[in-house]
Amino acid sequence: MSLSDTFRKLPERVRAQIADQLITRYCDPAFGALPKREIDLLFFGALVDAGLVGPKTTQYDTARLLRVTPARIRSLAFQAGLRDPHATADTLRRRLAEALTTVQYAKEEMLVVFGIEDPLLQADLVARLKALEVTPDFSFNRELVRIPKSMFGDLLDALLDEQKKQQVVKGLVRAGFPDGSFREVVKGALGKLAEKVADEAGKQAAKEIVDAASPAIRSLLGQGVEAVGRAWKTFGGGKGGGPGATDTALA
């Protein structure tokens, strides 16, 4: 179905509103003053407002409808999103939280993989990840986000309440993470914790790491500290044996 056919199926009231919007903005500040790029964005925005394109349609479907490349649609969608007065920080946060609870997750070795097609939402996600000192991997597909599973818990902690976290956990289980996936996601932090204990000789150093951890994973790290502490005492670390004594006991 062509764009014209789709447009004709809209209610007459909606078609009139779109026509009024286009004429008004095209003539501002003067007829013919807008460059082609702005005209393209003007028409694209009108299609979004009419519901003909948007979050519920894929970029491929939109590209087919408008007879342009998906890359062109991605660029238009990003520019239109940046200019949308409703796309506030709070709105983007809510949309991103909703996306994380509805996307399909995949497990790729040590990475949590999921897709976000909306370019503005993806840019917002990247900014939030960088604030957590995480660099996502877009090596093979710009729409697929790859995040180390050891850092994924921090992202959830920053964005989601407990109820939504449980929804994400269900998606992770379906992707192949073991049941109790939130613990599995942050397990990498426990590995780093054990290394730190071995290097600094004991439980006190591990407690300092836990104190600096985010509240969402502090209790899990605390359990790891207790386990490492018990092992340390068993192998002589708590009696001044240190790493060498541990090595001897293990041998």
Coordinates of C-alpha atoms in Angstrom, one line a residue:
M1 CA 0.0 0.0 0.0
S2 CA 1.4 3.4 -1.0
L3 CA 1.7 6.4 1.3
S4 CA -1.1 8.2 -0.5
D5 CA -3.5 5.2 0.0
T6 CA -2.6 5.1 3.7
F7 CA -3.1 8.8 4.0
R8 CA -6.6 8.7 2.4
K9 CA -7.7 6.1 4.9
L10 CA -7.2 8.6 7.8
P11 CA -10.3 10.4 9.1
E12 CA -11.1 13.6 7.3
R13 CA -10.5 15.6 10.5
V14 CA -7.0 14.2 10.9
R15 CA -6.1 14.9 7.2
A16 CA -7.3 18.5 7.6
Q17 CA -5.2 18.9 10.7
I18 CA -2.1 17.6 8.9
A19 CA -2.7 19.9 5.9
D20 CA -3.1 22.9 8.2
Q21 CA 0.1 22.0 10.1
L22 CA 2.1 21.6 6.9
I23 CA 0.9 24.8 5.3
T24 CA 1.4 26.9 8.5
R25 CA 5.0 25.6 9.2
Y26 CA 6.0 25.7 5.5
C27 CA 5.1 29.4 5.3
D28 CA 7.1 30.3 8.4
P29 CA 9.0 32.6 8.2
A30 CA 8.1 32.9 4.5
F31 CA 6.8 30.7 1.7
G32 CA 9.7 28.7 0.2
A33 CA 12.2 29.7 2.9
L34 CA 12.7 26.3 4.4
P35 CA 15.7 24.2 3.0
K36 CA 14.9 20.7 1.7
R37 CA 16.2 19.1 4.9
E38 CA 13.7 21.0 7.0
I39 CA 10.9 20.2 4.6
D40 CA 11.7 16.5 4.9
L41 CA 11.6 16.8 8.7
L42 CA 8.4 18.8 8.5
F43 CA 6.6 16.1 6.5
F44 CA 8.2 13.2 8.5
G45 CA 7.0 14.9 11.7
A46 CA 3.5 15.2 10.3
L47 CA 3.5 11.5 9.5
V48 CA 4.6 10.7 13.0
D49 CA 1.8 12.9 14.5
A50 CA -0.7 11.1 12.3
G51 CA 0.5 7.8 13.5
L52 CA 1.5 6.6 10.1
V53 CA 5.1 6.0 11.3
G54 CA 6.5 5.9 14.8
P55 CA 7.6 3.5 17.5
K56 CA 5.0 0.9 16.5
T57 CA 6.3 0.6 13.0
T58 CA 9.8 -0.8 12.2
Q59 CA 12.3 1.3 10.3
Y60 CA 12.2 -1.3 7.5
D61 CA 8.4 -0.9 7.2
T62 CA 8.7 2.9 7.2
A63 CA 11.5 2.7 4.6
R64 CA 9.3 0.6 2.4
L65 CA 6.4 3.0 2.9
L66 CA 8.4 6.1 2.0
R67 CA 10.7 4.4 -0.5
V68 CA 14.0 5.4 1.0
T69 CA 16.7 3.5 2.8
P70 CA 16.4 2.4 6.5
A71 CA 19.5 4.5 7.2
R72 CA 17.6 7.6 5.9
I73 CA 14.7 6.7 8.2
R74 CA 17.0 6.3 11.1
S75 CA 18.5 9.8 10.5
L76 CA 15.0 11.4 10.1
A77 CA 13.7 9.7 13.2
F78 CA 16.7 10.8 15.3
Q79 CA 16.4 14.5 14.1
A80 CA 12.7 14.5 14.7
G81 CA 13.1 13.0 18.1
L82 CA 15.7 15.6 19.1
R83 CA 13.2 18.4 18.2
D84 CA 10.2 16.7 19.9
P85 CA 9.3 19.0 22.9
H86 CA 7.8 15.9 24.6
A87 CA 11.0 14.0 24.6
T88 CA 12.2 15.2 28.0
A89 CA 14.8 13.4 30.2
D90 CA 12.0 12.0 32.3
T91 CA 10.1 10.8 29.3
L92 CA 13.1 9.1 27.8
R93 CA 13.9 7.5 31.1
R94 CA 10.4 6.0 31.3
R95 CA 10.5 4.9 27.7
L96 CA 13.9 3.2 28.2
A97 CA 12.7 1.5 31.4
E98 CA 9.7 0.2 29.5
A99 CA 11.9 -1.0 26.6
L100 CA 14.1 -2.9 29.0
T101 CA 11.1 -4.8 30.3
T102 CA 9.8 -5.7 26.9
V103 CA 12.8 -6.4 24.6
Q104 CA 14.0 -9.9 23.7
Y105 CA 17.3 -10.7 25.4
A106 CA 20.0 -13.0 24.2
K107 CA 23.0 -14.4 26.0
E108 CA 26.4 -14.1 24.2
E109 CA 29.2 -15.5 26.4
M110 CA 29.8 -12.8 28.9
L111 CA 27.4 -10.3 27.3
V112 CA 23.8 -9.4 27.7
V113 CA 22.4 -8.6 24.2
F114 CA 19.2 -6.8 23.2
G115 CA 17.9 -4.6 20.5
I116 CA 16.7 -1.0 20.6
E117 CA 15.7 0.4 17.2
D118 CA 14.7 3.9 18.2
P119 CA 17.9 6.0 17.6
L120 CA 17.0 8.6 20.2
L121 CA 16.3 6.0 22.8
Q122 CA 19.5 4.2 21.9
A123 CA 21.5 7.4 22.2
D124 CA 20.0 8.0 25.7
L125 CA 20.9 4.5 26.7
V126 CA 24.5 5.0 25.5
A127 CA 24.8 8.2 27.5
R128 CA 23.5 6.5 30.7
L129 CA 26.0 3.6 30.2
K130 CA 28.9 6.0 29.7
A131 CA 27.9 7.6 33.0
L132 CA 28.3 4.2 34.6
E133 CA 31.7 3.9 32.8
V134 CA 30.4 1.2 30.5
T135 CA 31.0 1.2 26.7
P136 CA 28.5 -0.9 24.8
D137 CA 29.5 -3.0 21.9
F138 CA 27.9 -2.3 18.5
S139 CA 30.4 -4.2 16.4
F140 CA 28.1 -6.2 14.2
N141 CA 24.7 -4.4 14.3
R142 CA 24.1 -0.8 15.3
E143 CA 20.7 -1.7 16.7
L144 CA 22.0 -4.5 18.9
V145 CA 23.3 -3.4 22.3
R146 CA 25.9 -5.6 23.9
I147 CA 26.7 -5.0 27.6
P148 CA 29.0 -7.0 29.9
K149 CA 26.7 -8.9 32.2
S150 CA 28.8 -7.9 35.2
M151 CA 27.7 -4.3 34.6
F152 CA 24.1 -4.9 33.5
G153 CA 22.9 -4.9 37.1
D154 CA 24.1 -1.3 37.6
L155 CA 22.0 -0.2 34.6
L156 CA 18.9 -1.9 36.0
D157 CA 19.6 -0.4 39.4
A158 CA 19.8 3.1 37.9
L159 CA 16.6 2.8 35.9
L160 CA 14.1 0.2 37.3
D161 CA 12.1 -0.4 40.4
E162 CA 12.0 -3.9 41.9
Q163 CA 8.8 -4.9 40.0
K164 CA 10.3 -4.0 36.6
K165 CA 13.6 -5.7 37.6
Q166 CA 11.7 -8.9 38.0
Q167 CA 10.2 -8.5 34.5
V168 CA 13.7 -8.2 33.2
V169 CA 14.8 -11.3 35.1
K170 CA 12.1 -13.3 33.4
G171 CA 13.5 -12.1 30.0
L172 CA 17.0 -13.1 31.0
V173 CA 15.9 -16.5 32.0
R174 CA 14.2 -17.0 28.7
A175 CA 17.5 -15.9 27.0
G176 CA 19.4 -18.7 28.8
F177 CA 20.7 -17.1 31.9
P178 CA 20.2 -19.4 35.0
D179 CA 17.2 -18.9 37.2
G180 CA 17.8 -16.0 39.5
S181 CA 19.4 -14.1 36.6
F182 CA 19.9 -10.9 38.5
R183 CA 22.4 -12.7 40.7
E184 CA 24.0 -14.2 37.6
V185 CA 24.3 -10.8 36.0
V186 CA 26.3 -9.4 38.8
K187 CA 28.4 -12.5 39.5
G188 CA 31.3 -10.9 37.6
A189 CA 31.5 -8.5 40.5
L190 CA 32.0 -11.4 42.9
G191 CA 34.9 -12.7 40.8
K192 CA 36.6 -9.3 41.0
L193 CA 35.9 -9.2 44.8
A194 CA 37.6 -12.6 45.3
E195 CA 40.7 -11.3 43.4
K196 CA 40.8 -8.2 45.6
V197 CA 40.6 -10.3 48.7
A198 CA 43.5 -12.4 47.6
D199 CA 45.6 -9.4 46.7
E200 CA 44.9 -7.4 49.9
A201 CA 44.9 -10.2 52.4
G202 CA 41.5 -10.5 53.8
K203 CA 37.9 -9.7 54.5
Q204 CA 38.4 -6.0 55.5
A205 CA 39.4 -5.0 52.0
A206 CA 36.4 -6.8 50.6
K207 CA 34.1 -4.9 53.0
E208 CA 35.4 -1.7 51.7
I209 CA 34.4 -2.8 48.2
V210 CA 30.9 -3.6 49.4
D211 CA 30.6 -0.3 51.1
A212 CA 31.3 1.4 47.8
A213 CA 28.9 -0.8 45.8
S214 CA 25.4 0.2 44.7
P215 CA 22.6 -0.7 47.2
A216 CA 21.0 -3.1 44.7
I217 CA 24.0 -5.4 44.7
R218 CA 25.4 -4.7 48.1
S219 CA 23.6 -7.6 49.8
L220 CA 24.8 -10.0 47.1
L221 CA 28.4 -8.9 47.4
G222 CA 28.1 -9.2 51.2
Q223 CA 27.3 -12.8 50.8
G224 CA 30.4 -13.2 48.7
V225 CA 32.5 -11.4 51.3
E226 CA 31.3 -13.9 54.1
A227 CA 32.1 -16.9 51.9
V228 CA 35.5 -15.6 51.0
G229 CA 36.2 -14.7 54.6
R230 CA 35.4 -18.2 55.8
A231 CA 37.6 -19.7 53.1
W232 CA 40.4 -17.3 54.0
K233 CA 40.2 -18.4 57.7
T234 CA 40.1 -22.1 56.7
F235 CA 43.3 -21.8 54.7
G236 CA 45.2 -19.8 57.3
G237 CA 44.7 -16.3 55.9
G238 CA 43.1 -15.0 59.0
K239 CA 46.1 -16.1 61.1
G240 CA 48.7 -14.2 59.2
G241 CA 49.2 -16.9 56.7
G242 CA 48.4 -14.6 53.7
P243 CA 48.3 -15.7 50.1
G244 CA 51.4 -17.9 50.6
A245 CA 49.7 -19.9 53.4
T246 CA 46.6 -20.3 51.2
D247 CA 48.7 -21.7 48.4
T248 CA 50.4 -24.1 50.8
A249 CA 47.0 -25.3 52.2
L250 CA 45.6 -25.8 48.7
A251 CA 48.6 -27.7 47.6

